[in-house]
Coordinates of C-alpha atoms in Angstrom, one line a residue:
X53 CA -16.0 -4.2 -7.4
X54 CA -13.0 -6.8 -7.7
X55 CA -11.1 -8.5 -5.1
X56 CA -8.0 -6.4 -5.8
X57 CA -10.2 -3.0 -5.6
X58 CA -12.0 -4.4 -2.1
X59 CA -8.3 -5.3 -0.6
X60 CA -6.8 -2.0 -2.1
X61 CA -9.3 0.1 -0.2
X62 CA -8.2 -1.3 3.7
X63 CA -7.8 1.4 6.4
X64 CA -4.6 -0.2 8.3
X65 CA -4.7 1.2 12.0
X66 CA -1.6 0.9 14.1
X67 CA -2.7 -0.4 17.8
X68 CA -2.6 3.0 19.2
X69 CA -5.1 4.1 16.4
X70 CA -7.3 1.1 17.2
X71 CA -7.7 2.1 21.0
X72 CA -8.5 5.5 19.6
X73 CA -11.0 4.3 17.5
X74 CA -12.6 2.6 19.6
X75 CA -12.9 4.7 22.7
X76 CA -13.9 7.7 20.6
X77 CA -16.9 5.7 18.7
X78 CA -17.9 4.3 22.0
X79 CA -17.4 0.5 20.4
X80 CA -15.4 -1.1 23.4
X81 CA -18.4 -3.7 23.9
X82 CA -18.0 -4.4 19.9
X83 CA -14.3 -4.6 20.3
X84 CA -13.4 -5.8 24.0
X85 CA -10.2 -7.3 22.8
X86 CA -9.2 -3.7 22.5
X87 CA -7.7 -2.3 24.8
X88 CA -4.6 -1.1 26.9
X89 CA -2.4 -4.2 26.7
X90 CA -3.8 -5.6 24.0
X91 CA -1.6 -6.4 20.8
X92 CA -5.0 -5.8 18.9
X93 CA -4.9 -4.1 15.1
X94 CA -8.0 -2.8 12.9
X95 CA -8.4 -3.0 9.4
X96 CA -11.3 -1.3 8.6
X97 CA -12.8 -2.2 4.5
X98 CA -15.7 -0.5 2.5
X99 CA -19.1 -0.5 4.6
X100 CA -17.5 -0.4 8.1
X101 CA -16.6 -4.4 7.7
X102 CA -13.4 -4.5 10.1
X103 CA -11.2 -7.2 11.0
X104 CA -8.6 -8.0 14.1
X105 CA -5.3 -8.5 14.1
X106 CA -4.1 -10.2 17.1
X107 CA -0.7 -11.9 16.9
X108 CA -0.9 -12.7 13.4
X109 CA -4.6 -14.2 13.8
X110 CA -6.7 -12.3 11.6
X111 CA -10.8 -12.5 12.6
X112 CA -14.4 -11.1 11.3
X113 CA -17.6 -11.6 12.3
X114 CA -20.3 -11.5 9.8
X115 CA -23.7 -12.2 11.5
X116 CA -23.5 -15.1 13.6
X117 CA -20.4 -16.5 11.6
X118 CA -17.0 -15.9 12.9
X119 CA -14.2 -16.5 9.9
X120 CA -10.7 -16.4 11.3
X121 CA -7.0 -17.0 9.1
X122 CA -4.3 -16.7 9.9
X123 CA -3.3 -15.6 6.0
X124 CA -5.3 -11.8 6.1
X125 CA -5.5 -12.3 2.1
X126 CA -7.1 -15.5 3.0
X127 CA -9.5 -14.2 5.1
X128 CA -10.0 -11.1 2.3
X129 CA -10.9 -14.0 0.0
X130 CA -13.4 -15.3 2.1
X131 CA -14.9 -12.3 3.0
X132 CA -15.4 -11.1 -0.6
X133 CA -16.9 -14.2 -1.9
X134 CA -19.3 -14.3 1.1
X135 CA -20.0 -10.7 -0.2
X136 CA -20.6 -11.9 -3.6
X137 CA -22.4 -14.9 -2.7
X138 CA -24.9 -12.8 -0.4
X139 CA -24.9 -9.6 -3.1
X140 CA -23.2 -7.6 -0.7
X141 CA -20.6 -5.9 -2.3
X142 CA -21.5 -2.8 -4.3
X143 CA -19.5 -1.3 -7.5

């Protein structure tokens, strides 16, 4: 998999869609962020990977390592070259 296909394959949901989300999958501890008032986005990627959107700060968690940009194509760069560095990403 490229960068361009990982990025291409994002799941954009609005706020409303987040809340949604995560009341229906029972993820509110994952995602306590999440909630009525909160200006809180998902963008979900291959292999559940998601990142939040809240007020133009993008963030993901991967293990004990938080990564956080403000640029989201930034933080897509990151997260795929962690993926490639830790043979993570599949075809």
């Amino acid at each position: 998999m490229d960068f361009e296909t990982f990025r291409g394959s994002v799941q954009h949901l609005t706020r409303e869609e987040s809340l949604i989300f995560v009341r229906s999958n029972g993820l509110q501890t994952v995602f306590p962020e999440i909630n009525e008032t909160s200006p809180t986005e998902l963008l979900i990627y291959p292999g559940a990977l998601v990142i939040t959107n809240t007020h133009e700060r993008f963030s993901v968690t991967l293990g004990l390592r938080t990564l956080s940009s403000t640029s989201l194509r930034k933080l897509e760069k990151m997260i795929f070259f962690y993926g490639v560095e830790q043979k993570r990403l599949a075809a």
